[in-house]
GROMACS .gro file of N, CA and C in nm:
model
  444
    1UNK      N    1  12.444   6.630  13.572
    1UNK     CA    2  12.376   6.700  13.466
    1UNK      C    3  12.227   6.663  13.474
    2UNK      N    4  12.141   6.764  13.469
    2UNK     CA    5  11.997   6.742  13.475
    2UNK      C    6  11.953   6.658  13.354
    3UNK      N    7  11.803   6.634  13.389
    3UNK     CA    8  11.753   6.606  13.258
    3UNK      C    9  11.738   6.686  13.112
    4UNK      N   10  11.700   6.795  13.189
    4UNK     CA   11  11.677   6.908  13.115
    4UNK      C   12  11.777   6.989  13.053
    5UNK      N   13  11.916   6.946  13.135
    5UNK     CA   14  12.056   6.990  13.014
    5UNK      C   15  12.066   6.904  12.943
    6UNK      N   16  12.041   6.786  12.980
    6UNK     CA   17  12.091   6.690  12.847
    6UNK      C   18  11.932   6.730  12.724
    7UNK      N   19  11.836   6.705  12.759
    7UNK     CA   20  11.771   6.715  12.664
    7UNK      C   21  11.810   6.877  12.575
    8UNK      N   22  11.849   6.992  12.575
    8UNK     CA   23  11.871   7.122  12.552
    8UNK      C   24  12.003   7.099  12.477
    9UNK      N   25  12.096   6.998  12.545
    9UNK     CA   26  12.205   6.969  12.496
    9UNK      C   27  12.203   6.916  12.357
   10UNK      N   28  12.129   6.807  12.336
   10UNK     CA   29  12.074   6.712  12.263
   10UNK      C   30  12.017   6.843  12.112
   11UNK      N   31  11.918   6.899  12.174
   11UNK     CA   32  11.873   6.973  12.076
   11UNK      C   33  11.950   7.089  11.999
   12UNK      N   34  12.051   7.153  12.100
   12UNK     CA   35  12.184   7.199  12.009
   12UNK      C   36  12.198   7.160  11.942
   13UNK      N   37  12.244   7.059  11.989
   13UNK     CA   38  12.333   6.967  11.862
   13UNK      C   39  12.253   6.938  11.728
   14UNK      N   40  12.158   6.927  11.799
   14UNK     CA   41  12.072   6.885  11.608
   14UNK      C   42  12.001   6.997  11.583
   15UNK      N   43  12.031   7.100  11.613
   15UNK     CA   44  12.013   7.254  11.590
   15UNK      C   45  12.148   7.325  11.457
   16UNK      N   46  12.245   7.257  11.523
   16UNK     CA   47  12.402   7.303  11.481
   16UNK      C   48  12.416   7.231  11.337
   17UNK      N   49  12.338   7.105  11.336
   17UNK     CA   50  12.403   6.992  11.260
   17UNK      C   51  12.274   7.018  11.122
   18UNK      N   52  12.131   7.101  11.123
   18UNK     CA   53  12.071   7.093  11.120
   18UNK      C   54  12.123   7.248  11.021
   19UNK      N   55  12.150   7.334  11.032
   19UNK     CA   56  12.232   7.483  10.992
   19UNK      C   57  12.369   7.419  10.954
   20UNK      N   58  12.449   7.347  10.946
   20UNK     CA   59  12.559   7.329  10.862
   20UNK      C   60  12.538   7.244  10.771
   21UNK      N   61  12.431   7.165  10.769
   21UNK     CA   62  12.351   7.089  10.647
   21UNK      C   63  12.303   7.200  10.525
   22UNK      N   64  12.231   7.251  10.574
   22UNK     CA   65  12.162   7.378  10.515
   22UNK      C   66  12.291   7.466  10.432
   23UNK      N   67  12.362   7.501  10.517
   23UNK     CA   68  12.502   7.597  10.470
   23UNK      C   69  12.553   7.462  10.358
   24UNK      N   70  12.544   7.379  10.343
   24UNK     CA   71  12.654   7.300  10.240
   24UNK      C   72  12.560   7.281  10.127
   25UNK      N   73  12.454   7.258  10.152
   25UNK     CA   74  12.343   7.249  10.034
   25UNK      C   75  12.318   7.425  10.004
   26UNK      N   76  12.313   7.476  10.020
   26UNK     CA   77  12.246   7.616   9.999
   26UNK      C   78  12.272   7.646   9.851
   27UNK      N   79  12.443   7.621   9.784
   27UNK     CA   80  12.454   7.703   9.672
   27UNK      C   81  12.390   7.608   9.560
   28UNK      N   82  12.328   7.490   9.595
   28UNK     CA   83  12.268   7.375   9.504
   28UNK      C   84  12.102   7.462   9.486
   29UNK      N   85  12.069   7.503   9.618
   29UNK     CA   86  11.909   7.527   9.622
   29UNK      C   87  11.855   7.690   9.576
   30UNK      N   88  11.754   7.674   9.518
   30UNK     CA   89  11.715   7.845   9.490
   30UNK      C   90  11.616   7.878   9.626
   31UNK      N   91  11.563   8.010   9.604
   31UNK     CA   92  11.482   8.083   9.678
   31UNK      C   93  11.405   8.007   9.781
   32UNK      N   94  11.321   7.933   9.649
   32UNK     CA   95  11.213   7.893   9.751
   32UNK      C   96  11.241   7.775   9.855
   33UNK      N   97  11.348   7.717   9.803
   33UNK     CA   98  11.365   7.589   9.904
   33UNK      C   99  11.433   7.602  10.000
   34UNK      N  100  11.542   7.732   9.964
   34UNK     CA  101  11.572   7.786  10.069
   34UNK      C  102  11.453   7.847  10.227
   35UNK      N  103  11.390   7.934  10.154
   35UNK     CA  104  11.305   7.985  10.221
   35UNK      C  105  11.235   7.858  10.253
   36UNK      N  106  11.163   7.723  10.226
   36UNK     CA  107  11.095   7.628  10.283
   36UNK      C  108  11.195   7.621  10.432
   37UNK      N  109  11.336   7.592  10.453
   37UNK     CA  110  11.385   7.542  10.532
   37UNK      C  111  11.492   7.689  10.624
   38UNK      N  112  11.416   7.760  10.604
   38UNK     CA  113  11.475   7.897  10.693
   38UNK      C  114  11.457   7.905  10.822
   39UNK      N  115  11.368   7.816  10.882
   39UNK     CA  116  11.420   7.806  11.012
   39UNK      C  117  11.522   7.704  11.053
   40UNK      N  118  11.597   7.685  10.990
   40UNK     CA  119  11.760   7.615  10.967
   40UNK      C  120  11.854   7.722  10.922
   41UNK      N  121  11.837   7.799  10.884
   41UNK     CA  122  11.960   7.947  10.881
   41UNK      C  123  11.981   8.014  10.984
   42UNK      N  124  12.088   8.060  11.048
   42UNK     CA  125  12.127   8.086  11.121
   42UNK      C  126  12.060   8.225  11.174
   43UNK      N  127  12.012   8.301  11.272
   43UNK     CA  128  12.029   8.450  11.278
   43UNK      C  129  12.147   8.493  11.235
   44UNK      N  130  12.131   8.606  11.186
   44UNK     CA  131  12.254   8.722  11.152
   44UNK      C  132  12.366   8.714  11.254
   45UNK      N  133  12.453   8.745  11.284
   45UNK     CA  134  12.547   8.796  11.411
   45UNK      C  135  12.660   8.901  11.342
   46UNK      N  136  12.606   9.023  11.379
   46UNK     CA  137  12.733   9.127  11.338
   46UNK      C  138  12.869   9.112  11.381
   47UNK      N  139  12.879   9.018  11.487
   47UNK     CA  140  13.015   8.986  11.569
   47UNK      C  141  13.099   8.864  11.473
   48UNK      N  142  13.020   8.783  11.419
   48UNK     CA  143  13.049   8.673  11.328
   48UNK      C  144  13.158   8.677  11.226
   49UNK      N  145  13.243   8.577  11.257
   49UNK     CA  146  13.343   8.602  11.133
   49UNK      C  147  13.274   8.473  10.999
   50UNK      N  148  13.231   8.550  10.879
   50UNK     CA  149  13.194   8.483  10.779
   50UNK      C  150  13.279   8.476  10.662
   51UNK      N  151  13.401   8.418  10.723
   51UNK     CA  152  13.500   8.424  10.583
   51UNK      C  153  13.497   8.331  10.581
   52UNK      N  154  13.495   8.225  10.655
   52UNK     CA  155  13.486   8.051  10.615
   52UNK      C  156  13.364   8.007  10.566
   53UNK      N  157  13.299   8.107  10.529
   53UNK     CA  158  13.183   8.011  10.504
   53UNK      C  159  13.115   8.051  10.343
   54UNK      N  160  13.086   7.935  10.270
   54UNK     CA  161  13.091   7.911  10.109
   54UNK      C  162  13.011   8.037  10.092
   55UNK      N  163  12.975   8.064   9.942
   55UNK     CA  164  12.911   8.189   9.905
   55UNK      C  165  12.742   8.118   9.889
   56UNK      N  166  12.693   8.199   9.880
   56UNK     CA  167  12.522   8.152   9.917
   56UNK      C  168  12.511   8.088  10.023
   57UNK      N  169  12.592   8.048  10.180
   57UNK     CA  170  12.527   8.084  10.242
   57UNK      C  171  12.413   8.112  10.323
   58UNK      N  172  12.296   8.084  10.358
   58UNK     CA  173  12.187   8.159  10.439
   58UNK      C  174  12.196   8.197  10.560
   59UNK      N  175  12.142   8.350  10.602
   59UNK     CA  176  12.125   8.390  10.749
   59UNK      C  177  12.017   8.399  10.705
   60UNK      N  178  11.901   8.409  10.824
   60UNK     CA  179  11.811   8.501  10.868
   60UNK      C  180  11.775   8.622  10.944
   61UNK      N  181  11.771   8.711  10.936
   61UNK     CA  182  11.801   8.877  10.942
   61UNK      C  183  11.645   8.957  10.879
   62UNK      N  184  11.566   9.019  11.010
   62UNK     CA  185  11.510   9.122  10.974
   62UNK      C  186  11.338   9.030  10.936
   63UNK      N  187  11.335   8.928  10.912
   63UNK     CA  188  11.231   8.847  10.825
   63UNK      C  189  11.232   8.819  10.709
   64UNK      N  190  11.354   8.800  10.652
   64UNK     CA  191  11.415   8.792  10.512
   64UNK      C  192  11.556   8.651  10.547
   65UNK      N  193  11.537   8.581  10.479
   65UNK     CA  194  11.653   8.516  10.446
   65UNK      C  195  11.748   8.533  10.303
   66UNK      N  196  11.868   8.610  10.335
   66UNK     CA  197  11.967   8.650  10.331
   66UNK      C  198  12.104   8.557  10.252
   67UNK      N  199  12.179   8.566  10.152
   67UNK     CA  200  12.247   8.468  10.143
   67UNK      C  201  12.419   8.542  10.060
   68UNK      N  202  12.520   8.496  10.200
   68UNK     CA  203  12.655   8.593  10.174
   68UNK      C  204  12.657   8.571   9.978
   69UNK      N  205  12.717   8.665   9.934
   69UNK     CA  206  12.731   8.714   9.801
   69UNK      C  207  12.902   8.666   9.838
   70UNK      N  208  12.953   8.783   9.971
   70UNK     CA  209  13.088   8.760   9.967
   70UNK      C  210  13.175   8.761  10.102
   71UNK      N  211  13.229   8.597  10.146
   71UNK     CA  212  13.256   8.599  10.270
   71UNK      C  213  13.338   8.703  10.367
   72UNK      N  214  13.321   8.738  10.457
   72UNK     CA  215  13.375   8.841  10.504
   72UNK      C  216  13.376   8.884  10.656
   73UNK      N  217  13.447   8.935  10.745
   73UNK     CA  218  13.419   8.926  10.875
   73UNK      C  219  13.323   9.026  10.966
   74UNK      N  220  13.213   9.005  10.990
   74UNK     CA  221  13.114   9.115  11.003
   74UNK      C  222  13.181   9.179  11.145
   75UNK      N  223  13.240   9.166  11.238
   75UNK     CA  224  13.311   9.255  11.343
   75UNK      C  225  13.346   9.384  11.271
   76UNK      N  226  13.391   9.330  11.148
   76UNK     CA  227  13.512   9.485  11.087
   76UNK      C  228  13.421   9.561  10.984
   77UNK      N  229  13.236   9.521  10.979
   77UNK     CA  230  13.167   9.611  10.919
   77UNK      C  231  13.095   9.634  10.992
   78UNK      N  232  13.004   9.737  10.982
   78UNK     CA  233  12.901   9.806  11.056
   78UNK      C  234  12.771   9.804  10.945
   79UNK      N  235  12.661   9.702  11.004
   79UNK     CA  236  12.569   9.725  10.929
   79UNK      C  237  12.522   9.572  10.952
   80UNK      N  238  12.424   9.528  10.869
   80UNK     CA  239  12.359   9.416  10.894
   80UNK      C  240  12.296   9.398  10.741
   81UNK      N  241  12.303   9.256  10.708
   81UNK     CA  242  12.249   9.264  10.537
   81UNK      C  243  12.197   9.309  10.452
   82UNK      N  244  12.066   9.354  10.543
   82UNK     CA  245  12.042   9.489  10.437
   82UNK      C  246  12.079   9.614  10.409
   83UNK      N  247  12.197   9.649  10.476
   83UNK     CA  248  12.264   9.788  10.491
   83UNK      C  249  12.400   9.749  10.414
   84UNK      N  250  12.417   9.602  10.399
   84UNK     CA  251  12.521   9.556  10.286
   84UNK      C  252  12.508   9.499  10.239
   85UNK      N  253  12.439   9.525  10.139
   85UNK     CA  254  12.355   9.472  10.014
   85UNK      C  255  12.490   9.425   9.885
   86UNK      N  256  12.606   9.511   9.926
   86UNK     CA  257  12.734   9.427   9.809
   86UNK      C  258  12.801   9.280   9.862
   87UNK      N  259  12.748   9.233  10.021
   87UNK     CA  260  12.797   9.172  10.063
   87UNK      C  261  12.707   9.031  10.040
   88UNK      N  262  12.559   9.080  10.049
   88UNK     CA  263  12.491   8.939  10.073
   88UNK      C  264  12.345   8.961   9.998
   89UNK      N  265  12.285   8.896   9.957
   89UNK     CA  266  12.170   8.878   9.833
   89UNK      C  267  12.067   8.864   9.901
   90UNK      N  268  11.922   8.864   9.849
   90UNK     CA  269  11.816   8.834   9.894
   90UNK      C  270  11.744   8.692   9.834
   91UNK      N  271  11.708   8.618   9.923
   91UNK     CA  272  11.630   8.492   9.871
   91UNK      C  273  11.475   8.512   9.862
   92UNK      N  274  11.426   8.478   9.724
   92UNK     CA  275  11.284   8.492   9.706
   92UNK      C  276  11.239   8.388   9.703
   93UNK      N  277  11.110   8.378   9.704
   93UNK     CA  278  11.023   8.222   9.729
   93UNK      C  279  10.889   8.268   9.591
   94UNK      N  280  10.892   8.162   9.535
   94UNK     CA  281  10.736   8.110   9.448
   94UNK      C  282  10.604   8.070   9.516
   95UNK      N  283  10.677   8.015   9.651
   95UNK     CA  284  10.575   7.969   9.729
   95UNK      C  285  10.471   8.108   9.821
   96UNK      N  286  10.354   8.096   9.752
   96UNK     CA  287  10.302   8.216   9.829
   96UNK      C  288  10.252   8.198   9.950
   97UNK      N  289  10.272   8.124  10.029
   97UNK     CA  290  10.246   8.126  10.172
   97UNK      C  291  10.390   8.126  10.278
   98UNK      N  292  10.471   8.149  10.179
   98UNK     CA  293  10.600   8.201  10.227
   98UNK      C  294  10.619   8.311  10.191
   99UNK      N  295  10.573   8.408  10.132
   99UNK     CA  296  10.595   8.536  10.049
   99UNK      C  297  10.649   8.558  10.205
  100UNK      N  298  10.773   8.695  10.160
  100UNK     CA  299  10.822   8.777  10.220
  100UNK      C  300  10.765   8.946  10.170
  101UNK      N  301  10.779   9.041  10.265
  101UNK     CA  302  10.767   9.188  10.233
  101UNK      C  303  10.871   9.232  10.143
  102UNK      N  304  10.823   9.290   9.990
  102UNK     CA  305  10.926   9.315   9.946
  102UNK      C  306  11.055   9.414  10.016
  103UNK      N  307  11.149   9.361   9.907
  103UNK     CA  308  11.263   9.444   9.939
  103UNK      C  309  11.348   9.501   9.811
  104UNK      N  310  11.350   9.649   9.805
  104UNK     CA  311  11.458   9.696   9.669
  104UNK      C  312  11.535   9.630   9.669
  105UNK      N  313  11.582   9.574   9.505
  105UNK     CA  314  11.663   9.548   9.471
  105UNK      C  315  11.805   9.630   9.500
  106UNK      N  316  11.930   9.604   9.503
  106UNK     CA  317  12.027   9.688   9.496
  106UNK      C  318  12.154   9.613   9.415
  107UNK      N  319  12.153   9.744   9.269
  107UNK     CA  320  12.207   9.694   9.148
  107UNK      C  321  12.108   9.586   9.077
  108UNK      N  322  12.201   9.433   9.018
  108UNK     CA  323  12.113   9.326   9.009
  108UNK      C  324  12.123   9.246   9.096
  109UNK      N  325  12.145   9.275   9.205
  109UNK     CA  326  12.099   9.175   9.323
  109UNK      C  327  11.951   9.177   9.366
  110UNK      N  328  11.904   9.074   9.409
  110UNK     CA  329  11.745   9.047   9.483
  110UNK      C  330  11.623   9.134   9.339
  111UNK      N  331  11.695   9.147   9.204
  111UNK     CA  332  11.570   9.196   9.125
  111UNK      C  333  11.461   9.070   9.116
  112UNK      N  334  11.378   9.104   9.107
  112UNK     CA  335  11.221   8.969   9.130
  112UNK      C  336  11.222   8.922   8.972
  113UNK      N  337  11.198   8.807   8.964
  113UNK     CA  338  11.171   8.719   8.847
  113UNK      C  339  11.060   8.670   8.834
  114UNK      N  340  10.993   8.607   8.711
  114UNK     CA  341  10.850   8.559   8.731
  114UNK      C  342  10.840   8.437   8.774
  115UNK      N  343  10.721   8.485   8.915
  115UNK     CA  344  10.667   8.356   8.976
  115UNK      C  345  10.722   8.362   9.101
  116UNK      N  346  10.783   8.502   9.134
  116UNK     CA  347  10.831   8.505   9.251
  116UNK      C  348  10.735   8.620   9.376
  117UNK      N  349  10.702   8.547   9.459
  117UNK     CA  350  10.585   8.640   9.527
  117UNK      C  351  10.649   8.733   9.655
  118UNK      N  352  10.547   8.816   9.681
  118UNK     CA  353  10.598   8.914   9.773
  118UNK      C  354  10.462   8.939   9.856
  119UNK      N  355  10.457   8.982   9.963
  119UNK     CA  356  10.373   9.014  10.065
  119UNK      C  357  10.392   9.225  10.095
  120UNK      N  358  10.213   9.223  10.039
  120UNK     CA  359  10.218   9.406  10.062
  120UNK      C  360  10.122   9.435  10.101
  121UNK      N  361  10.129   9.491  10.212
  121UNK     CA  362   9.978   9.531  10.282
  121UNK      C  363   9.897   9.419  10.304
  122UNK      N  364   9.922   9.296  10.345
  122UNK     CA  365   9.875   9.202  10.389
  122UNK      C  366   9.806   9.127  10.275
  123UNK      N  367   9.860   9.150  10.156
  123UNK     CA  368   9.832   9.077  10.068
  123UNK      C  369   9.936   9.015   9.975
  124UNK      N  370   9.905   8.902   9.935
  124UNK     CA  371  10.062   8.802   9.850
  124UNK      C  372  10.003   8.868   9.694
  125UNK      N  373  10.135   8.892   9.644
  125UNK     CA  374  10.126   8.907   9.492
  125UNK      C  375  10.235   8.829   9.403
  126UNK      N  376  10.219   8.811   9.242
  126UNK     CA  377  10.337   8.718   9.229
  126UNK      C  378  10.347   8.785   9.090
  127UNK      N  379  10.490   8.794   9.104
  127UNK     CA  380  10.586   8.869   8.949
  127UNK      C  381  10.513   8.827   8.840
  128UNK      N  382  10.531   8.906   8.753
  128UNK     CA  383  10.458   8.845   8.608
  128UNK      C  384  10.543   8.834   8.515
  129UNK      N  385  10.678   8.881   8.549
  129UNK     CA  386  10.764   8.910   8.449
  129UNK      C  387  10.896   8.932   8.494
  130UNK      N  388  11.052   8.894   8.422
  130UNK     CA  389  11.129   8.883   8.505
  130UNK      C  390  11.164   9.011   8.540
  131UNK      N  391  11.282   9.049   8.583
  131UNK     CA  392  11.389   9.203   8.593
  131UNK      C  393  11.313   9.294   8.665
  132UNK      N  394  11.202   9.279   8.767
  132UNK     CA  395  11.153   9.364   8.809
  132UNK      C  396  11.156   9.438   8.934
  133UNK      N  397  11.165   9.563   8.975
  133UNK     CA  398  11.259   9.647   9.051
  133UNK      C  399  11.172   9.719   9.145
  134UNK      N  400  11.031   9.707   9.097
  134UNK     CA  401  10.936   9.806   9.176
  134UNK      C  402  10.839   9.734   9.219
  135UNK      N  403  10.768   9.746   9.394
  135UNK     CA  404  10.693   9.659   9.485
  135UNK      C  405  10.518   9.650   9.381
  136UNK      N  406  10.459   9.631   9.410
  136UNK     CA  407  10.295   9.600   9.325
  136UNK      C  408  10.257   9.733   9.370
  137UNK      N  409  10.279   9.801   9.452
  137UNK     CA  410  10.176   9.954   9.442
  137UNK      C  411  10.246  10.056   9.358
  138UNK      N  412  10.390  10.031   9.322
  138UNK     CA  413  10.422  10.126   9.220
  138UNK      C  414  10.409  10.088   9.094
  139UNK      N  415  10.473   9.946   9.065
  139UNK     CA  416  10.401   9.878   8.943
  139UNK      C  417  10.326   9.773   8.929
  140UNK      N  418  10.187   9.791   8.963
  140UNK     CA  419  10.092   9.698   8.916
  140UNK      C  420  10.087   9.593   8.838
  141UNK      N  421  10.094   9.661   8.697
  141UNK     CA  422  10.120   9.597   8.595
  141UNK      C  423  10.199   9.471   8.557
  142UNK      N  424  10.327   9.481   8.684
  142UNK     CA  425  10.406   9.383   8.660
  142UNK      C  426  10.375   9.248   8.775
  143UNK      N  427  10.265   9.292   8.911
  143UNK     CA  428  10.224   9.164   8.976
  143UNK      C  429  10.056   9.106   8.982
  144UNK      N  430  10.054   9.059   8.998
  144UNK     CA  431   9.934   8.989   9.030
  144UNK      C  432   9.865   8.935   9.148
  145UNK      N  433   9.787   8.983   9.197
  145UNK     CA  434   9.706   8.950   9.381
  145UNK      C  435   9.659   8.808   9.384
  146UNK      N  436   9.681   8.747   9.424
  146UNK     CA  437   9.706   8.584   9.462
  146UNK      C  438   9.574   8.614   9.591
  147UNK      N  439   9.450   8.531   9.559
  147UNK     CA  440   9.373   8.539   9.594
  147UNK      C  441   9.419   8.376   9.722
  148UNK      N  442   9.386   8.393   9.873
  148UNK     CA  443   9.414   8.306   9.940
  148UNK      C  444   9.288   8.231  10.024
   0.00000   0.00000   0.00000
């Protein structure tokens, strides 16, 4: 075995160990701490069977971290989290240098709460108010431009 498998080897492993940490803490943590540690969520895999695995969850999918609503085996659906929005939730962040591009709500899943920021047109804005359903260019009123 080279050097270079064992070192690759090595980093698996605390790649693997590093994402099933994350998956056991997840339903303890909200949005943003999630999102602090999202490069520890897994990519998506439509082939993936996610019935063993607790509810909240995190993938990463699309530039959004993602968190199952309801375990289930993605082989036997067609679509990817945001196309099954009854299956898995959206994680928001407070932290505005993590803002994500918004994303519609669907039902009351992923509706924005206050203090939760979003990235639009290359600019961070942050909720002013909870229950809110529409990005800052349709309702203004409800965000605020986070000067950086």
């Amino acid at each position: 075995m080279s050097n270079l498998e064992i070192v690759l080897g090595v980093m698996r492993d605390a790649g693997r160990r590093d994402t099933a940490g994350l998956r056991a803490r997840a339903s303890g943590m909200d949005g943003t701490a999630l999102i602090r540690e999202e490069q520890k969520a897994p990519d998506f895999d439509p082939t993936k069977d996610y019935t063993g695995w607790p509810r909240g969850s995190p993938v990463a999918d699309e530039g959004q971290v993602w968190l199952l609503l309801q375990p289930y085996n993605a082989a036997h659906y067609e679509g990817r989290p945001s196309t099954l929005r009854a299956l898995w939730g959206l994680a928001h962040t407070k932290d505005p240098d993590k803002a994500k591009p918004f994303v519609a709500p669907y039902g009351t899943s992923g509706i924005y709460m206050t203090g939760e920021c979003v990235l639009e047109d290359g600019a961070v804005y942050r909720c002013k108010r909870d229950n809110v359903v529409h990005p800052p260019a349709e309702l203004p009123e409800a965000w605020d431009k986070i000067e950086m």
